[in-house]
PDB file of C-alpha atoms and ligand atoms in Angstrom:
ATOM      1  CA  UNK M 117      24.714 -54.660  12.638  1.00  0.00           C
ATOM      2  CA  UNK M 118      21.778 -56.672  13.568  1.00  0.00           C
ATOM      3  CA  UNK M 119      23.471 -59.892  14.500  1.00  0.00           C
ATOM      4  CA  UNK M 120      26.328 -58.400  16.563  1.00  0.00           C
ATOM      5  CA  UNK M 121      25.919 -59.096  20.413  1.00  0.00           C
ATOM      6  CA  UNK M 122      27.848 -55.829  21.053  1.00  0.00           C
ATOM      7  CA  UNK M 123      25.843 -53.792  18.627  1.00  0.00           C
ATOM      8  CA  UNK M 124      23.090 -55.482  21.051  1.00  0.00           C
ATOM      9  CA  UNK M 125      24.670 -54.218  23.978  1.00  0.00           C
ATOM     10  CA  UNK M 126      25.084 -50.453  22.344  1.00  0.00           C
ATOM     11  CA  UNK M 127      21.649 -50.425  21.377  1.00  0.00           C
ATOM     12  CA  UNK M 128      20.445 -51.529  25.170  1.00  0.00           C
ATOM     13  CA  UNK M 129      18.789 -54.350  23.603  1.00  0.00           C
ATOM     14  CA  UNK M 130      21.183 -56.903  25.457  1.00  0.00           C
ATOM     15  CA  UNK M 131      21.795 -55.879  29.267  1.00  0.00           C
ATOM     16  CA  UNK M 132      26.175 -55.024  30.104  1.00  0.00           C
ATOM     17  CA  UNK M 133      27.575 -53.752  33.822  1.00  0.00           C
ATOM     18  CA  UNK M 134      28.947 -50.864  31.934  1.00  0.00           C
ATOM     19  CA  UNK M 135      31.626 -49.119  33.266  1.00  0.00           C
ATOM     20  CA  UNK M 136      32.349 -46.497  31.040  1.00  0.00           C
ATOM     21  CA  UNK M 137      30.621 -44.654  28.026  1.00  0.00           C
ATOM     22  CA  UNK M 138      31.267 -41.202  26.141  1.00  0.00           C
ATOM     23  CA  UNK M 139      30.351 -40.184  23.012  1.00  0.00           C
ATOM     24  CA  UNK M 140      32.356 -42.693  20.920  1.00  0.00           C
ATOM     25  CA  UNK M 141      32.529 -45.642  23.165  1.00  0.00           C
ATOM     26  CA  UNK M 142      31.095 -47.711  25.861  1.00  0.00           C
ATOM     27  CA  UNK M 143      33.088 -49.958  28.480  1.00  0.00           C
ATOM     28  CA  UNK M 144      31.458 -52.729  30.331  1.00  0.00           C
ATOM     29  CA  UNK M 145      32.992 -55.851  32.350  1.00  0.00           C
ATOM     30  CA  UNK M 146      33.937 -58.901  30.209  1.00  0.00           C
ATOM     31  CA  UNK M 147      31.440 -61.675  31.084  1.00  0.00           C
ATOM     32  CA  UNK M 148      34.098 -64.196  31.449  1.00  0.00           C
ATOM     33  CA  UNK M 149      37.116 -62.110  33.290  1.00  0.00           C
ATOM     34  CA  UNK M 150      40.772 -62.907  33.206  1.00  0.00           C
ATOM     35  CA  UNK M 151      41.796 -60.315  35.881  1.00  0.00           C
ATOM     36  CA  UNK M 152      40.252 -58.747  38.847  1.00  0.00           C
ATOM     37  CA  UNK M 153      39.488 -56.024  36.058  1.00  0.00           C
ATOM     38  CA  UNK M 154      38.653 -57.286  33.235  1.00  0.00           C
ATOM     39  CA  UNK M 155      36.672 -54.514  30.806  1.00  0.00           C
ATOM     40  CA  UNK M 156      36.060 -53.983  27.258  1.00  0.00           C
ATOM     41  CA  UNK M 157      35.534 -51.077  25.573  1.00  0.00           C
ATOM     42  CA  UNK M 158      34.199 -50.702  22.291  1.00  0.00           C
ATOM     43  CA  UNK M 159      33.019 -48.258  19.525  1.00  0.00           C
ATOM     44  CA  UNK M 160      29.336 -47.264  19.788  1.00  0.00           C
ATOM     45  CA  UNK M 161      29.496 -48.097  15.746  1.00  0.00           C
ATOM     46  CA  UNK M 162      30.019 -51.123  14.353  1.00  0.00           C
ATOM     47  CA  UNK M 163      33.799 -51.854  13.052  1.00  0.00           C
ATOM     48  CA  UNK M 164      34.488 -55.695  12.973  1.00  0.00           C
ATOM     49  CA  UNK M 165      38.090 -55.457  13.405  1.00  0.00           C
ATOM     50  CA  UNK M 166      41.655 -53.377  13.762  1.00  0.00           C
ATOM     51  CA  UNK M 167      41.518 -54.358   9.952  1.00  0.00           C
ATOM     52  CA  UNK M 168      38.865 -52.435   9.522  1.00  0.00           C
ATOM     53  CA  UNK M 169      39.477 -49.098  10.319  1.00  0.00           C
ATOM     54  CA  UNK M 170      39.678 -46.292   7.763  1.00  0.00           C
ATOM     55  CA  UNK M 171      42.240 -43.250   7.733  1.00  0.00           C
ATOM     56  CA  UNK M 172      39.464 -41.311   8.600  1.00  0.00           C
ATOM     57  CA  UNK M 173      38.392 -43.062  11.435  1.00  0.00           C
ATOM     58  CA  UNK M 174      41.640 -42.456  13.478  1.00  0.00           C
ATOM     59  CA  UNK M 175      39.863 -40.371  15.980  1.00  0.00           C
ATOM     60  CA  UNK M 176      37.488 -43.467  17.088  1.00  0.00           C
ATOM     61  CA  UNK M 177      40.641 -45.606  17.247  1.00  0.00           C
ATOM     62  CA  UNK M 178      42.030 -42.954  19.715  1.00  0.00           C
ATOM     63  CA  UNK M 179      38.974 -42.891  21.878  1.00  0.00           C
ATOM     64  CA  UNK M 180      39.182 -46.151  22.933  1.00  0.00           C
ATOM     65  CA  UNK M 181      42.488 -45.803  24.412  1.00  0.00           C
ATOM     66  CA  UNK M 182      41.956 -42.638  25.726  1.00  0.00           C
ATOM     67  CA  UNK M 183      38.458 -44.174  27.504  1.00  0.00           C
ATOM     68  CA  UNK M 184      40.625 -46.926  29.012  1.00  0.00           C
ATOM     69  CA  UNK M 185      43.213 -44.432  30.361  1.00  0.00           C
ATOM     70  CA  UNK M 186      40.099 -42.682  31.830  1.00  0.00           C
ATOM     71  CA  UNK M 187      38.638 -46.176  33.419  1.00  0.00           C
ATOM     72  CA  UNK M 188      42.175 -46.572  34.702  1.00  0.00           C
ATOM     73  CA  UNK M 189      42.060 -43.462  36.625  1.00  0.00           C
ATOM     74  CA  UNK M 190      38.600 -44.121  37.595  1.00  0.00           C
ATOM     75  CA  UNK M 191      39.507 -47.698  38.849  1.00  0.00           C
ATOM     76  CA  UNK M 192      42.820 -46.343  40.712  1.00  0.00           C
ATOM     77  CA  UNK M 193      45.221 -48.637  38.881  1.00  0.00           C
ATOM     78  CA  UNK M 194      46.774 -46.301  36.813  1.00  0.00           C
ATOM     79  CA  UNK M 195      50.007 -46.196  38.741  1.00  0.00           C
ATOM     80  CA  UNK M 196      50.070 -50.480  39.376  1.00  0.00           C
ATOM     81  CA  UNK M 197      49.584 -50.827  35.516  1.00  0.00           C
ATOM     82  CA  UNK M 198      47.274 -52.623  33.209  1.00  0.00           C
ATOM     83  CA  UNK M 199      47.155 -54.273  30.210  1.00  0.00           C
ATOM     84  CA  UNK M 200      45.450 -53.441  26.714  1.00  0.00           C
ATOM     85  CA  UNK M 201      44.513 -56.286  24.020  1.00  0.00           C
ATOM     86  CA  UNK M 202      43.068 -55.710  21.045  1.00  0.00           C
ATOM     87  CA  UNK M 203      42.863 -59.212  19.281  1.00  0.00           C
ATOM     88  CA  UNK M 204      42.445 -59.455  15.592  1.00  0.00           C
ATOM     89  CA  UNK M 205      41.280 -62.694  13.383  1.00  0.00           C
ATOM     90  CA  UNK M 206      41.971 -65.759  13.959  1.00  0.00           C
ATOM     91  CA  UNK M 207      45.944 -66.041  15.226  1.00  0.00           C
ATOM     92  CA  UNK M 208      45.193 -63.382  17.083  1.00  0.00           C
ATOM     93  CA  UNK M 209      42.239 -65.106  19.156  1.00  0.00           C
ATOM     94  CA  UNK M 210      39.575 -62.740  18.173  1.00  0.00           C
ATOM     95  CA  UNK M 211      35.651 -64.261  18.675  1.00  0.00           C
ATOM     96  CA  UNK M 212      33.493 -61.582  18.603  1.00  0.00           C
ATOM     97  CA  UNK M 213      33.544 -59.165  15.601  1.00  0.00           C
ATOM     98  CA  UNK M 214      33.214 -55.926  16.760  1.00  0.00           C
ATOM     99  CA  UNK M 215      36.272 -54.182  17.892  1.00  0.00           C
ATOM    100  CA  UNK M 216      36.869 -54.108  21.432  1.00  0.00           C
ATOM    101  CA  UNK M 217      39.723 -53.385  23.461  1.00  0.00           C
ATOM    102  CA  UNK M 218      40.425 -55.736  26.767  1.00  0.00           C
ATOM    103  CA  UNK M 219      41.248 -53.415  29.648  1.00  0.00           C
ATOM    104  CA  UNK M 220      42.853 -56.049  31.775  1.00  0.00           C
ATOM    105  CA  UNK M 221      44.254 -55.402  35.884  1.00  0.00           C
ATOM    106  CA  UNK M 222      44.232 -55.603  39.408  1.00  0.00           C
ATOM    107  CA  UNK M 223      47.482 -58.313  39.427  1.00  0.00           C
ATOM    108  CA  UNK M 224      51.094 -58.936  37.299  1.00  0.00           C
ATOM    109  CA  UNK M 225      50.406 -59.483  33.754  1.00  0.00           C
ATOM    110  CA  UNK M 226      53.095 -62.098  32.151  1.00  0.00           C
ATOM    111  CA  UNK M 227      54.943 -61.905  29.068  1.00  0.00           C
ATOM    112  CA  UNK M 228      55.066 -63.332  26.655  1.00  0.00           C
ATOM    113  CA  UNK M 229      51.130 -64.254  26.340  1.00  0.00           C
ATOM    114  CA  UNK M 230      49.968 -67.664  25.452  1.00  0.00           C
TER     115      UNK M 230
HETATM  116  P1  5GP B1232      37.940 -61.753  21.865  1.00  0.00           P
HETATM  117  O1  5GP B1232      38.234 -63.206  22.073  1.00  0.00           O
HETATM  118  O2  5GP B1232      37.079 -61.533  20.640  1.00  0.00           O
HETATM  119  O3  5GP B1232      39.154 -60.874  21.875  1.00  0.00           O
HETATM  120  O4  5GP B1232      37.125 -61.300  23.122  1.00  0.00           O
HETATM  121  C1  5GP B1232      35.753 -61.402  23.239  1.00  0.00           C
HETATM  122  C2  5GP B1232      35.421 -61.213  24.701  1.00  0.00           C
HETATM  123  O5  5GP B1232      34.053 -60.901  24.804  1.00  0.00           O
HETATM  124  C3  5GP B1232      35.670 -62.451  25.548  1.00  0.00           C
HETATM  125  O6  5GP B1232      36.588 -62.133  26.586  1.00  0.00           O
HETATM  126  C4  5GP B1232      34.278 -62.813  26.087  1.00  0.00           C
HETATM  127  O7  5GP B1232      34.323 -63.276  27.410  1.00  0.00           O
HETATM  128  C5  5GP B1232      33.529 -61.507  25.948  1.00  0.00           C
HETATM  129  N1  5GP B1232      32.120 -61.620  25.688  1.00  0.00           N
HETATM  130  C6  5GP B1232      31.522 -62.346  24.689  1.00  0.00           C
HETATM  131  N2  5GP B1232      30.196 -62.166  24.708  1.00  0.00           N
HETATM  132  C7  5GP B1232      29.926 -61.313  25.729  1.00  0.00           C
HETATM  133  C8  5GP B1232      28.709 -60.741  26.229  1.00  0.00           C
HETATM  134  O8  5GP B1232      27.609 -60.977  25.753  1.00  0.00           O
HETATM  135  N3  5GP B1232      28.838 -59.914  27.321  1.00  0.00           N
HETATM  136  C9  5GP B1232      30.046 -59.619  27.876  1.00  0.00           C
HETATM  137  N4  5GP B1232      30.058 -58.778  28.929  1.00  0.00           N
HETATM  138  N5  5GP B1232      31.206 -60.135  27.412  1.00  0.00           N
HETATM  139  C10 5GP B1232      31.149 -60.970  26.355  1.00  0.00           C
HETATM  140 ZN1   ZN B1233      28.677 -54.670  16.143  1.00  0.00          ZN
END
């Protein structure tokens, strides 16, 4: 989509400190962190939202968890724990419409979130 900052970053056309990228996804650092590691990861295609998501596109859905239980490994926090967000629409705080999941660690999380 060719007004969607992430579909910029994907492309290469907007620069990311990526993290993280297979063939469905790529992982780079939020620009604004909330943790000591805060990432996103995203589909390589464009998919505004959780809402968004056909049946048939259940295997993208289950590469982005499956890249952030690889960047977990990868950043050594598996065993400390980490939070996953994926924020849809307006109540749930989502800004930028192309799905990405925040890959959030490196100190205690607290529930419930604001
Ligand atoms: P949302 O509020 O939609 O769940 O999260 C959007 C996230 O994207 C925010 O945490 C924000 O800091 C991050 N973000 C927005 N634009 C950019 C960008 O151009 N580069 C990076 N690295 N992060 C961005
Ligand atoms: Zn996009």
């Amino acid at each position: 989509m060719s007004d969607c900052i992430f579909c910029k970053i994907v492309a290469g056309d907007l620069p990311c400190d990526r993290v993280y990228e297979d063939e469905h996804v790529i992982a780079f650092n939020d620009m604004h962190p909330q943790a000591p590691h805060h990432i996103l990861v995203i589909p390589k295609t464009h998919v505004a939202g959780v809402n968004d998501f056909s049946d048939e596109q259940q295997l993208l859905l289950g590469a982005i968890v499956l890249a952030a239980k690889k960047i977990a490994a990868q950043l050594s926090v598996a065993e400390d724990g980490y939070r996953l967000v994926m924020n849809c629409n307006g109540h749930g705080g989502q800004t930028v419409f192309h799905t990405h999941m925040h890959f959030l660690a490196g100190r205690q999380m607290l529930w419930p979130p604001g």
